[in-house]
Tab-separated table of N, CA and C in Angstrom:
chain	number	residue	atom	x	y	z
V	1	UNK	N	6.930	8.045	5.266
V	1	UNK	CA	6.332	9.072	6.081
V	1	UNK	C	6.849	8.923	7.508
V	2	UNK	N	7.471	10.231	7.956
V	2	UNK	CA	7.783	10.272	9.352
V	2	UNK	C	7.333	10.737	10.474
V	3	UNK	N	5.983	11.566	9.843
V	3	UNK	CA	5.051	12.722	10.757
V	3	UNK	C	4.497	13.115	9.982
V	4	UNK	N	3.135	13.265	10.715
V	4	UNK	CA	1.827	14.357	10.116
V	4	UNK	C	2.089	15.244	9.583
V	5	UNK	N	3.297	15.531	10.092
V	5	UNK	CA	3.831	17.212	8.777
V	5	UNK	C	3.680	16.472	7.512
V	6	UNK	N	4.678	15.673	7.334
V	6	UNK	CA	5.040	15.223	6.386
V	6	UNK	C	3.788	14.848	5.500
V	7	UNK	N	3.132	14.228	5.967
V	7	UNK	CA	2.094	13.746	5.013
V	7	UNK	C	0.616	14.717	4.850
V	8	UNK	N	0.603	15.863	5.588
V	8	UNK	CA	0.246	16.941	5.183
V	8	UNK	C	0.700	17.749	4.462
V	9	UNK	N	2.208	17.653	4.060
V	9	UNK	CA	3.041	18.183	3.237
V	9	UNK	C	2.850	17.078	1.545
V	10	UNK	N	2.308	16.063	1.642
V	10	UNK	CA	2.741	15.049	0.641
V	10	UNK	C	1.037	15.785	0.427
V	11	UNK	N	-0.108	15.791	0.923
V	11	UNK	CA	-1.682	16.063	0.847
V	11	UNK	C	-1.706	17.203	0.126
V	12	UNK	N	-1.114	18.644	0.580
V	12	UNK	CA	-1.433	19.908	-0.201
V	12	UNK	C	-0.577	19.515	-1.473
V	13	UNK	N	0.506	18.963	-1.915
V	13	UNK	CA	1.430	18.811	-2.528
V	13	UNK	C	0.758	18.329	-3.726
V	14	UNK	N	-0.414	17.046	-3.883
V	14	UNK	CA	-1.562	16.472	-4.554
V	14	UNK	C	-2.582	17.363	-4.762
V	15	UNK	N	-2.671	18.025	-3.775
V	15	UNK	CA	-4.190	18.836	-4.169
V	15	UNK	C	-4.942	19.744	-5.499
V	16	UNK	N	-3.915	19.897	-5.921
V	16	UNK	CA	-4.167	20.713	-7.583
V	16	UNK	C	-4.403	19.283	-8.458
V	17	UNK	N	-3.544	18.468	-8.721
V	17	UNK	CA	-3.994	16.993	-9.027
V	17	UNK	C	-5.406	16.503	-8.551
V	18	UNK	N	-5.799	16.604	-7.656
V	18	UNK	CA	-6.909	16.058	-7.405
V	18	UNK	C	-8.077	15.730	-8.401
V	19	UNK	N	-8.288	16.929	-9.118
V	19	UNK	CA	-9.668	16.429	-10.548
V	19	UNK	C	-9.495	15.818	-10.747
V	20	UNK	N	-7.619	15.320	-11.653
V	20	UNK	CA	-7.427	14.220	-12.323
V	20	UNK	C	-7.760	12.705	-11.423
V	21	UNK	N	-7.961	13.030	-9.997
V	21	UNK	CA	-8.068	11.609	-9.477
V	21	UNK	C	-9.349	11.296	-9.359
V	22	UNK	N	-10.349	12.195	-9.488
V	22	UNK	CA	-11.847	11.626	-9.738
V	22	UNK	C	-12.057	10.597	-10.913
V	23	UNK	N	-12.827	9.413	-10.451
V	23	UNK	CA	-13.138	8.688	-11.266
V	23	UNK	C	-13.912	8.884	-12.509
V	24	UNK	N	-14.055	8.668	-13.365
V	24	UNK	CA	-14.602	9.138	-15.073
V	24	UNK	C	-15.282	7.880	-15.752
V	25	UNK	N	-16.438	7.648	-15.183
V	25	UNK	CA	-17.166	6.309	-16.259
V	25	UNK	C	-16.473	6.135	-17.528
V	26	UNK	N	-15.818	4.881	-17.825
V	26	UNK	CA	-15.448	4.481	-19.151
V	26	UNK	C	-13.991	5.059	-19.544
V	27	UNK	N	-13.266	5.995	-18.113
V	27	UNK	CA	-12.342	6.568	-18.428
V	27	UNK	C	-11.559	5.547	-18.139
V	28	UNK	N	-10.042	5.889	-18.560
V	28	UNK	CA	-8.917	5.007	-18.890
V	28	UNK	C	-8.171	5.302	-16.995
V	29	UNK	N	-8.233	4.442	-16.834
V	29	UNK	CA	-7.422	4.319	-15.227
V	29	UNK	C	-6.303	3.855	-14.751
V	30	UNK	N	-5.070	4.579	-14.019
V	30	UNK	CA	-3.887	4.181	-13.969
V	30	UNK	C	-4.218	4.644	-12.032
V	31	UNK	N	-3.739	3.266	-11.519
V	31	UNK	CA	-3.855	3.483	-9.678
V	31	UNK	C	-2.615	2.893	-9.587
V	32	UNK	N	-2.352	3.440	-8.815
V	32	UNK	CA	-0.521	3.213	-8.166
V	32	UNK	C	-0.690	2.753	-7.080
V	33	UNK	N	0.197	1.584	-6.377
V	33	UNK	CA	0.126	1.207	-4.938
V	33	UNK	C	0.515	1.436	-4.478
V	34	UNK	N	-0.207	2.218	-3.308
V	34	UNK	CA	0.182	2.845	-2.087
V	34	UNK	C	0.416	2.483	-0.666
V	35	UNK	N	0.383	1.361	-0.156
V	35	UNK	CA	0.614	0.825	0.859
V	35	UNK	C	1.723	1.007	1.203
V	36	UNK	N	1.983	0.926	2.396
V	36	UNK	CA	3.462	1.387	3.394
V	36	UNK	C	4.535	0.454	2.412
V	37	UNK	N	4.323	-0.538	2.139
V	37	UNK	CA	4.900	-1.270	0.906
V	37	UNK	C	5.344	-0.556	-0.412
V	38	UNK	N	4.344	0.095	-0.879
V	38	UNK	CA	4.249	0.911	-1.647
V	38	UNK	C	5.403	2.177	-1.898
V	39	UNK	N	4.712	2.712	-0.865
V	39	UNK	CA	5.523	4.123	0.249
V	39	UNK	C	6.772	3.782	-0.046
V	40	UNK	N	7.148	3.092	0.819
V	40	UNK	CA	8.924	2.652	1.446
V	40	UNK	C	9.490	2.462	-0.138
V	41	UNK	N	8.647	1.789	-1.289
V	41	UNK	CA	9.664	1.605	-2.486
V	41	UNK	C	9.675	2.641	-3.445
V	42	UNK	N	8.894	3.747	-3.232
V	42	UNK	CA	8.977	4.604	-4.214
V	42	UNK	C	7.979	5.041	-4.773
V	43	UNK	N	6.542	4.578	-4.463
V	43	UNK	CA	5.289	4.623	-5.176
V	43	UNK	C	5.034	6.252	-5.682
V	44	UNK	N	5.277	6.883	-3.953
V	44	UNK	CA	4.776	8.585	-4.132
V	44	UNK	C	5.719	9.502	-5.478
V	45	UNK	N	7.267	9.495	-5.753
V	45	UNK	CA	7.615	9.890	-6.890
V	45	UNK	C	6.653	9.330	-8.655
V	46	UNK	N	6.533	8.346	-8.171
V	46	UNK	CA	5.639	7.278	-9.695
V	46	UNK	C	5.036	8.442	-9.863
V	47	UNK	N	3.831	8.533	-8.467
V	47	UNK	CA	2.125	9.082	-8.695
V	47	UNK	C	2.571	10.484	-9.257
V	48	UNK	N	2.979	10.680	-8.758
V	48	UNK	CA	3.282	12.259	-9.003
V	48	UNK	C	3.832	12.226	-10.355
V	49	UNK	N	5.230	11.673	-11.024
V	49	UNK	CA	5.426	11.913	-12.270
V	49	UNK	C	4.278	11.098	-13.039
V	50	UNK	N	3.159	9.976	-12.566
V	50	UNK	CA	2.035	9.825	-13.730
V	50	UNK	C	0.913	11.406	-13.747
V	51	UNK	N	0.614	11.600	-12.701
V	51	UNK	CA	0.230	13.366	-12.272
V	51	UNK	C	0.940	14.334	-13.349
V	52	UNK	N	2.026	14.747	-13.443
V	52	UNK	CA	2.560	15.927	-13.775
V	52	UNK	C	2.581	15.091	-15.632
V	53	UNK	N	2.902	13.794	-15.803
V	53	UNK	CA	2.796	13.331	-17.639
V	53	UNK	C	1.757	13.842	-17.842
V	54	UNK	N	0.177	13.760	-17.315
V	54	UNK	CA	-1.064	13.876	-17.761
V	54	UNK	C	-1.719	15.431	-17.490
V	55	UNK	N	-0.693	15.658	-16.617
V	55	UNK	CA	-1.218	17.532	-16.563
V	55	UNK	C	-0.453	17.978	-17.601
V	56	UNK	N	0.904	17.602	-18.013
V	56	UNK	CA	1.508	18.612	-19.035
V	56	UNK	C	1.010	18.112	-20.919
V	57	UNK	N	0.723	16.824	-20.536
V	57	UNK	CA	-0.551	16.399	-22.213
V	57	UNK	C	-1.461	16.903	-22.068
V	58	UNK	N	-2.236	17.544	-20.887
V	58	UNK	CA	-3.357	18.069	-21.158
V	58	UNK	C	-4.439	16.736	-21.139
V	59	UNK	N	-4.104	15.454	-20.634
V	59	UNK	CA	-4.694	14.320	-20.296
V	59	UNK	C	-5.956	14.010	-19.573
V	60	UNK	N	-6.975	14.957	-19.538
V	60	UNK	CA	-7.989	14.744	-18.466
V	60	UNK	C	-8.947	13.740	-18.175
V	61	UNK	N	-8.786	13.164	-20.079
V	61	UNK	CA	-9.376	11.610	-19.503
V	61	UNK	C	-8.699	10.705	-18.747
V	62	UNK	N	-7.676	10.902	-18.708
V	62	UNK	CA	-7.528	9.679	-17.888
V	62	UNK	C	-7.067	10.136	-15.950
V	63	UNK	N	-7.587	9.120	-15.327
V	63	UNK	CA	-7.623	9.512	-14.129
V	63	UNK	C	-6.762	8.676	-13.051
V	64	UNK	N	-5.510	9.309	-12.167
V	64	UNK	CA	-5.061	8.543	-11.248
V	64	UNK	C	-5.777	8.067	-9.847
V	65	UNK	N	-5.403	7.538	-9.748
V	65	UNK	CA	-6.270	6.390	-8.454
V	65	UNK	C	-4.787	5.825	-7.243
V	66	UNK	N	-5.245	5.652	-6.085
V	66	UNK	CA	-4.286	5.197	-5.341
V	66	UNK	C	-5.198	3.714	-4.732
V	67	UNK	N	-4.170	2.826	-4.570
V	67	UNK	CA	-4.792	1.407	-3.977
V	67	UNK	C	-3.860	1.154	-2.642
V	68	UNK	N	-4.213	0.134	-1.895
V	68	UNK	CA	-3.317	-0.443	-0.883
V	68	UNK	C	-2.527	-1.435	-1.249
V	69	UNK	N	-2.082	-2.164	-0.073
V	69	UNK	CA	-1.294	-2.947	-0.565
V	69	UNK	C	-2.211	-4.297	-1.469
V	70	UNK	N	-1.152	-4.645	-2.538
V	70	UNK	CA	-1.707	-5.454	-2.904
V	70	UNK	C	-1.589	-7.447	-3.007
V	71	UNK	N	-0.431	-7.176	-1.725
V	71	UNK	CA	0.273	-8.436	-1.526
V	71	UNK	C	1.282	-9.055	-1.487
V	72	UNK	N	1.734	-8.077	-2.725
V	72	UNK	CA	3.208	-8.593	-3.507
V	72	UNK	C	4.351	-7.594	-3.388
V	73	UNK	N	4.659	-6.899	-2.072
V	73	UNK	CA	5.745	-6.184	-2.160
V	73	UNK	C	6.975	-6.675	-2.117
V	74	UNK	N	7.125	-7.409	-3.017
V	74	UNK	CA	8.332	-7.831	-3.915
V	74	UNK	C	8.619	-7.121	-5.140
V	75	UNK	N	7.289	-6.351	-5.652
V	75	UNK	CA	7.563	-6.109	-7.207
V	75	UNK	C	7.096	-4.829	-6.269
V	76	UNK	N	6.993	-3.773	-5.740
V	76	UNK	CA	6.414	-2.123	-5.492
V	76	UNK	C	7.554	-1.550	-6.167
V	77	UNK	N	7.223	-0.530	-6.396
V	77	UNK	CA	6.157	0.326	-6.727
V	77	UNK	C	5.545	-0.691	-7.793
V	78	UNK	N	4.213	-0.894	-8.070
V	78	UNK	CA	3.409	-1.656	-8.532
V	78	UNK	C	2.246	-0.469	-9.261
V	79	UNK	N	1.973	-0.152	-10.818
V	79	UNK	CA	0.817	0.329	-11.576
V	79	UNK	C	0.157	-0.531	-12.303
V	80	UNK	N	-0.905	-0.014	-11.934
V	80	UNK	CA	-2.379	-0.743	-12.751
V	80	UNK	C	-2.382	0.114	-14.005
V	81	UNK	N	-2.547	-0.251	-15.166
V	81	UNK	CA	-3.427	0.748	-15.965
V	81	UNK	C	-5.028	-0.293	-16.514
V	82	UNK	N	-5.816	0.571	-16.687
V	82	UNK	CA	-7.025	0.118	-16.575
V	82	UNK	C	-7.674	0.495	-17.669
V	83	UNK	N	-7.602	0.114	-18.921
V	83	UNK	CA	-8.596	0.778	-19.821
V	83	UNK	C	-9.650	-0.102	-20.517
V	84	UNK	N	-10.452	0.374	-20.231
V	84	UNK	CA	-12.168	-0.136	-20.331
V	84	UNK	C	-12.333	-0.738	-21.631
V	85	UNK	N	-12.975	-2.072	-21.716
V	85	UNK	CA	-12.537	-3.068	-23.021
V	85	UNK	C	-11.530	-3.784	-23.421
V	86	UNK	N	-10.428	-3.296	-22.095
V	86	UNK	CA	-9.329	-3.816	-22.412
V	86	UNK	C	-8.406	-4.732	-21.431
V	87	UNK	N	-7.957	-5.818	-21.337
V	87	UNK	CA	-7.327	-6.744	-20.225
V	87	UNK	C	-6.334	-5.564	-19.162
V	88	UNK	N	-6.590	-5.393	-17.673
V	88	UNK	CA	-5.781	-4.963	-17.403
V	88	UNK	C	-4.416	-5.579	-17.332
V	89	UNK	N	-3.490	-4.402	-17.302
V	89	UNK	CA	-1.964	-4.195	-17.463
V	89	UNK	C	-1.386	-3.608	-16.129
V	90	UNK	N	-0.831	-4.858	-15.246
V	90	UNK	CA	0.208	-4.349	-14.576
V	90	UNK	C	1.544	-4.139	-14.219
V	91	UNK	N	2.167	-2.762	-13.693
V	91	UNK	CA	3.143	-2.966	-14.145
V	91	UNK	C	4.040	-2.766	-12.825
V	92	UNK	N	5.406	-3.659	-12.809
V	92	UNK	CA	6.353	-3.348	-11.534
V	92	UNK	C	7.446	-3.304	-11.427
V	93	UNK	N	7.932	-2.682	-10.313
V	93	UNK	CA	9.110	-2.031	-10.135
V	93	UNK	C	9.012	-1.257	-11.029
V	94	UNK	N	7.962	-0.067	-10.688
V	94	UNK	CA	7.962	0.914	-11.648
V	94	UNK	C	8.536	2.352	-10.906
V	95	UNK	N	9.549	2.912	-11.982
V	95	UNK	CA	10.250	4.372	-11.134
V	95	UNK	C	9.703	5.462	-11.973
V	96	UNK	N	9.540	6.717	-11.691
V	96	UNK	CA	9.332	7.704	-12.414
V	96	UNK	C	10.094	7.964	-13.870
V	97	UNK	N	11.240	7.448	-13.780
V	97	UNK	CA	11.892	7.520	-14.926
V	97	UNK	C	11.372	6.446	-16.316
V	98	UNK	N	10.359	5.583	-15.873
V	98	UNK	CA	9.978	4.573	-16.752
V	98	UNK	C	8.219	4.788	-17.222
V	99	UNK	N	8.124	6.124	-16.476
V	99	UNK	CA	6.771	6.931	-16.687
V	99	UNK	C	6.360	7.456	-17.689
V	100	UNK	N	7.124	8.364	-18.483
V	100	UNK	CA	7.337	8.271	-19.672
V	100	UNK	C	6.974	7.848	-20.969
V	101	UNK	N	7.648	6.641	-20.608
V	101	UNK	CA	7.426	5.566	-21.449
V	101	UNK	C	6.220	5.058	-21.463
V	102	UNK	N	5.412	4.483	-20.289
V	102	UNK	CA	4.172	3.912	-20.061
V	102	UNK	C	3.215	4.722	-21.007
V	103	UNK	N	3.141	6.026	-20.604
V	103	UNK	CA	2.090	6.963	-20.958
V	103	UNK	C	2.641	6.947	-22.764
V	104	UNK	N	3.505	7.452	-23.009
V	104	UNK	CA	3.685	6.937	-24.058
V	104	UNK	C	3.336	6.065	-24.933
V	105	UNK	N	3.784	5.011	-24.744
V	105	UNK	CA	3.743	3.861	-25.623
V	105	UNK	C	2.254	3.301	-25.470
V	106	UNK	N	1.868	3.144	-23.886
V	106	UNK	CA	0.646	2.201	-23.746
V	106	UNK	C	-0.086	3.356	-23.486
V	107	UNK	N	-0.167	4.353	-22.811
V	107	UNK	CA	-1.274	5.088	-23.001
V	107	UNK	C	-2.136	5.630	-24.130
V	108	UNK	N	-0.964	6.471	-24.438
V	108	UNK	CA	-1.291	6.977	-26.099
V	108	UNK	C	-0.841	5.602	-26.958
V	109	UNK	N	-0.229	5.262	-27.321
V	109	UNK	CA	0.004	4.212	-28.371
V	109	UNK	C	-0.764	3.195	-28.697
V	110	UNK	N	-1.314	2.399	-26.847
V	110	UNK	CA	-2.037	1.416	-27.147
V	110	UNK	C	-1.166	0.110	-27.185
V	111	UNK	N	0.141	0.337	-26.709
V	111	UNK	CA	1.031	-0.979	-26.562
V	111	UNK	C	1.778	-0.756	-25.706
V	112	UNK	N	1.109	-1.823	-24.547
V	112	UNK	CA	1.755	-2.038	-23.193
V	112	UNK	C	3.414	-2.560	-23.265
V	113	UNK	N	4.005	-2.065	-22.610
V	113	UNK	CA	5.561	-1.553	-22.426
V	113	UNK	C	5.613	-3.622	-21.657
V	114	UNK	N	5.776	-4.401	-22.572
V	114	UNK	CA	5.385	-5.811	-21.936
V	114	UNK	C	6.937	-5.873	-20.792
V	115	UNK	N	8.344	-5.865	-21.161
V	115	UNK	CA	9.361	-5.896	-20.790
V	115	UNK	C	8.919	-5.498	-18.650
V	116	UNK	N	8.095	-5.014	-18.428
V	116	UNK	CA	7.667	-3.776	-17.357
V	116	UNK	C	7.009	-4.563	-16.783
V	117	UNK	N	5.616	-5.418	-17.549
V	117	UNK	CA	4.721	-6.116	-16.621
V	117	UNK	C	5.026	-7.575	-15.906
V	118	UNK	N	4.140	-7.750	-15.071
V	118	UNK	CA	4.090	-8.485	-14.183
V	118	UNK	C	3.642	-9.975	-14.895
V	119	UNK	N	4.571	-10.537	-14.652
V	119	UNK	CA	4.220	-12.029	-15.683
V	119	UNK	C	3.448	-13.098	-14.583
V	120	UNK	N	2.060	-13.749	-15.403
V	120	UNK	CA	1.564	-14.922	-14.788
V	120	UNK	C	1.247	-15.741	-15.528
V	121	UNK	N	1.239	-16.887	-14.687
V	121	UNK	CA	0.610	-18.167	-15.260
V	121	UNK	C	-0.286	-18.293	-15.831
V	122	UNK	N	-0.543	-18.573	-17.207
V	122	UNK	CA	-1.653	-18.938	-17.922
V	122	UNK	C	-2.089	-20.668	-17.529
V	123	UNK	N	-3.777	-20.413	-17.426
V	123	UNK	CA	-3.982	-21.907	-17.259
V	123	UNK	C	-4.134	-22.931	-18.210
């Protein structure tokens, strides 16, 4: 972002999206990180192609969410998916072109795209 245009231009640009970003008790949740971290690596193309996957499925359960930074902008663009009962899944260095797939495989399928996520230490 370089000016208030701009990010009044990025605001109306979301605004038809917006329902989908209301939260939904028990609904399935995918938040993208948005921090200037975020920003600078690519986050805003992600949100938008997870936006336009779930408007053109007709997806209304599930709802996008935006977060800040979350620490690690080493791995941004950085997605959460969040589904209720289930360990969250995050995923990084994520581009619109690998959007797709997510919603795909782990959304509808139910099998997280593992190659994508963020690996930690088990204790």
């Amino acid at each position: 972002m370089k000016s208030v245009a701009e990010l009044e231009a990025l605001r109306q640009e979301a605004l038809p999206h917006v329902a989908m970003r209301h939260e939904v008790h028990d609904a399935l949740h995918v938040v993208v990180g948005m921090g200037t971290c975020g920003i600078a690596a690519g986050a805003r193309p992600v949100m938008l192609k997870f936006l336009e996957e779930f408007s053109s499925r007709n997806m209304d359960h599930v709802t996008v969410a935006i977060s800040g930074c979350a620490g690690m902008c080493e791995y941004e663009p950085i997605v959460e998916v969040n589904d209720p009962g289930k360990d969250k899944v995050t995923y990084v260095h994520v581009t619109p072109e690998m959007v797709p797939r997510i919603v795909e495989e782990h959304i509808i399928g139910g099998h997280p795209v593992e190659a994508w996520q963020l690996k930690t230490a088990k204790a």
